[in-house]
Amino acid sequence: MMFKQKIGILSLGCPRNLVDAESLAGRLRDKGYGIVDIAKSDTAILNTCCFIESAKKESIDAILELVDLKKQGKIKRIVLTGCLAQRYRESLQKEIPEIDAFLGPPSLNHGAGRFPLTKKHFAYLKICESCVHNCSYCIIPKIKGKFSSLGLDSVLQKVSLFNREKISELNIIGQDITGYGLDLYGKKILAKALKKILGKAKNIHWVRLLYLYPGKEVEGILKIIRDEPKVCKYIDLPIQHINGRILKLMQRKTSKSDILRLIDKIRKVIPEAAIRTSVIVGFPSEKDAEFEELLTFLRQAQFDRLGAFIYSREEGTKAFDFKGQLPEKTKQERFDRVMLMQQQVSSALNRKFLGKTIEVLIDERQGKQYLGRSQYDAPEVDGQVYVNSKRALKPGDFAQVQITDTLEYDLVGTAVEKEGRHDEYCQ
Ligand code: SF4
């Protein structure tokens, strides 16, 4: 097929960034461009990320790799988009003249269908951009601007597109989806939107909610999560810390008692739910005792999934100027202690699955086994299930898997019943 031009797109960072890249690829495809591997492209588009230091470094390294490809004549043009391109456009243009162009962020409400850049059987639907909060360490509201929700009609149109694609899993995302609707409808309407989304997702087996700010809006959707079989019993609740003084310095609108009460409520309403959280260690002036308080809390709270971040001092944020910036060594030590503790927690929690049969979404084949996920595992960030199966399975299939072994973060099992495409489940 003759394309206008061959374009390669590499998306770094979070699923929200990926949605932007997939929508860009979808619009380029609709305009007659071929979407190919970056190394085989005429024009390479890099969708960058810069929310913390390590993400910036990853983006810069990727740019320099493209510069090498261009110098070798393998690609003709380099185009940058995404957060790093937006935040550091001038200095990037000056320091890396091989960059040919910069693309601004796509609008949230573009009509085009996506061009999947990762696996085809699951997708992300970004229902809002930027954030209603203003955490003192976070640069995102500065990069992304004013909080904006995608109109509910447009949300439902996109769900219908995914429903027609018969994807197996739809992940609803934003910076904080609990703020959904505040700008357009004057109030937060995630619960209402979720019900309407489920009504349009007849062919989609799993619907997962990601990035729920731990506020009262979460309580408003617990019953829907509990009562709707399609909705994964998975609560993604970034708390960032537990110590009152640090939460205040972070400008988080939650207190220790709020967080404890919410976790308790979740476990009462949906006892089998997996709770994922993320925390920041080494925040400016974090005392030993405050870190110990966090570590003790995490050990007691027994989160099913935990992401930990080392505090990254970001210019343009309020916390950048806070006193008591900690040495990298201290921050790293605290990070290592949290991860070691969570390894033990996760290992113990995984043992409860031994002998149980759970539903697993197959993501890919790996040698003689298949790799999949349970409803308690979000794509790319959580654990996996290694599946042994006599019969062939395909990405997007669901299998009933009996767990025969448990690892720190992953499970191992054998497919027990007739495997079927998810449309056999979606009655
Ligand atoms: S809620 Fe998340 S995205 Fe919003 S300001 Fe805080 S850290 Fe940033």
CSV table of N, CA and C in Angstrom, one decimal, residues 214-215 218-219 222 235 237-239 241-242 255-271 273 275-277 297-298 300-304:
chain,number,residue,atom,x,y,z
A,214,PRO,N,-7.8,9.9,46.7
A,214,PRO,CA,-8.5,9.2,47.9
A,214,PRO,C,-9.5,10.2,48.6
A,215,GLY,N,-10.5,10.7,47.9
A,215,GLY,CA,-11.4,11.6,48.5
A,215,GLY,C,-12.8,11.0,48.6
A,218,VAL,N,-14.7,8.6,46.0
A,218,VAL,CA,-14.5,7.2,45.9
A,218,VAL,C,-15.6,6.4,46.5
A,219,GLU,N,-16.1,6.9,47.7
A,219,GLU,CA,-17.1,6.2,48.4
A,219,GLU,C,-18.4,6.1,47.5
A,222,LEU,N,-18.2,3.0,45.1
A,222,LEU,CA,-17.9,1.7,45.6
A,222,LEU,C,-19.0,0.7,45.3
A,235,ILE,N,-9.1,-1.1,43.2
A,235,ILE,CA,-9.2,0.3,43.6
A,235,ILE,C,-7.8,0.9,43.5
A,237,LEU,N,-5.7,3.9,44.4
A,237,LEU,CA,-5.9,5.0,45.3
A,237,LEU,C,-4.5,5.5,45.8
A,238,PRO,N,-3.9,6.4,45.0
A,238,PRO,CA,-2.6,7.0,45.4
A,238,PRO,C,-2.7,7.8,46.6
A,239,ILE,N,-2.1,7.5,47.7
A,239,ILE,CA,-2.2,8.3,49.0
A,239,ILE,C,-1.0,9.2,49.1
A,241,HIS,N,1.4,9.7,51.0
A,241,HIS,CA,2.0,9.6,52.4
A,241,HIS,C,1.0,9.3,53.4
A,242,ILE,N,1.3,9.2,54.7
A,242,ILE,CA,0.3,9.0,55.7
A,242,ILE,C,0.5,10.0,56.9
A,255,SER,N,-6.3,13.6,55.1
A,255,SER,CA,-5.6,13.4,56.4
A,255,SER,C,-5.4,11.9,56.6
A,256,LYS,N,-4.6,11.6,57.6
A,256,LYS,CA,-4.4,10.2,58.0
A,256,LYS,C,-5.7,9.5,58.3
A,257,SER,N,-6.6,10.2,59.1
A,257,SER,CA,-7.8,9.6,59.5
A,257,SER,C,-8.8,9.4,58.2
A,258,ASP,N,-8.7,10.4,57.3
A,258,ASP,CA,-9.5,10.2,56.1
A,258,ASP,C,-9.1,8.9,55.3
A,259,ILE,N,-7.8,8.8,55.2
A,259,ILE,CA,-7.3,7.6,54.4
A,259,ILE,C,-7.6,6.3,55.1
A,260,LEU,N,-7.5,6.3,56.4
A,260,LEU,CA,-7.8,5.1,57.2
A,260,LEU,C,-9.2,4.7,57.0
A,261,ARG,N,-10.1,5.8,57.2
A,261,ARG,CA,-11.5,5.5,57.1
A,261,ARG,C,-11.9,5.0,55.7
A,262,LEU,N,-11.3,5.6,54.7
A,262,LEU,CA,-11.6,5.2,53.3
A,262,LEU,C,-11.2,3.8,53.0
A,263,ILE,N,-10.0,3.4,53.5
A,263,ILE,CA,-9.6,2.0,53.2
A,263,ILE,C,-10.5,1.0,54.0
A,264,ASP,N,-10.9,1.4,55.2
A,264,ASP,CA,-11.8,0.6,56.0
A,264,ASP,C,-13.1,0.4,55.2
A,265,LYS,N,-13.6,1.5,54.7
A,265,LYS,CA,-14.9,1.5,54.0
A,265,LYS,C,-14.8,0.6,52.7
A,266,ILE,N,-13.7,0.7,52.0
A,266,ILE,CA,-13.5,-0.1,50.8
A,266,ILE,C,-13.6,-1.6,51.1
A,267,ARG,N,-12.8,-1.9,52.2
A,267,ARG,CA,-12.7,-3.3,52.6
A,267,ARG,C,-14.1,-3.8,53.2
A,268,LYS,N,-14.9,-2.9,53.7
A,268,LYS,CA,-16.2,-3.4,54.1
A,268,LYS,C,-17.1,-3.6,53.0
A,269,VAL,N,-17.1,-2.7,52.0
A,269,VAL,CA,-18.1,-2.7,50.9
A,269,VAL,C,-17.7,-3.8,49.9
A,270,ILE,N,-16.3,-3.9,49.6
A,270,ILE,CA,-15.9,-4.9,48.6
A,270,ILE,C,-14.7,-5.6,49.2
A,271,PRO,N,-15.0,-6.6,50.1
A,271,PRO,CA,-13.9,-7.3,50.8
A,271,PRO,C,-12.9,-7.9,49.8
A,273,ALA,N,-11.8,-6.8,47.0
A,273,ALA,CA,-11.1,-5.8,46.1
A,273,ALA,C,-9.6,-5.8,46.4
A,275,ILE,N,-6.5,-3.4,46.5
A,275,ILE,CA,-6.2,-1.9,46.6
A,275,ILE,C,-4.8,-1.6,46.2
A,276,ARG,N,-4.6,-0.8,45.2
A,276,ARG,CA,-3.3,-0.3,44.8
A,276,ARG,C,-3.1,1.1,45.3
A,277,THR,N,-1.9,1.4,45.7
A,277,THR,CA,-1.6,2.8,46.1
A,277,THR,C,-0.2,3.1,45.6
A,297,PHE,N,2.7,2.0,58.7
A,297,PHE,CA,1.3,2.0,58.2
A,297,PHE,C,1.2,1.1,57.0
A,298,LEU,N,2.2,1.1,56.1
A,298,LEU,CA,2.1,0.3,54.8
A,298,LEU,C,2.2,-1.2,55.2
A,300,GLN,N,1.1,-2.5,58.0
A,300,GLN,CA,-0.2,-2.8,58.6
A,300,GLN,C,-1.4,-2.8,57.6
A,301,ALA,N,-1.3,-1.8,56.7
A,301,ALA,CA,-2.4,-1.7,55.7
A,301,ALA,C,-2.5,-2.8,54.7
A,302,GLN,N,-1.3,-3.4,54.5
A,302,GLN,CA,-1.3,-4.6,53.5
A,302,GLN,C,-1.9,-4.3,52.2
A,303,PHE,N,-1.4,-3.3,51.5
A,303,PHE,CA,-1.9,-3.0,50.1
A,303,PHE,C,-1.5,-4.1,49.2
A,304,ASP,N,-2.5,-4.5,48.3
A,304,ASP,CA,-2.2,-5.6,47.4
A,304,ASP,C,-1.2,-5.2,46.3
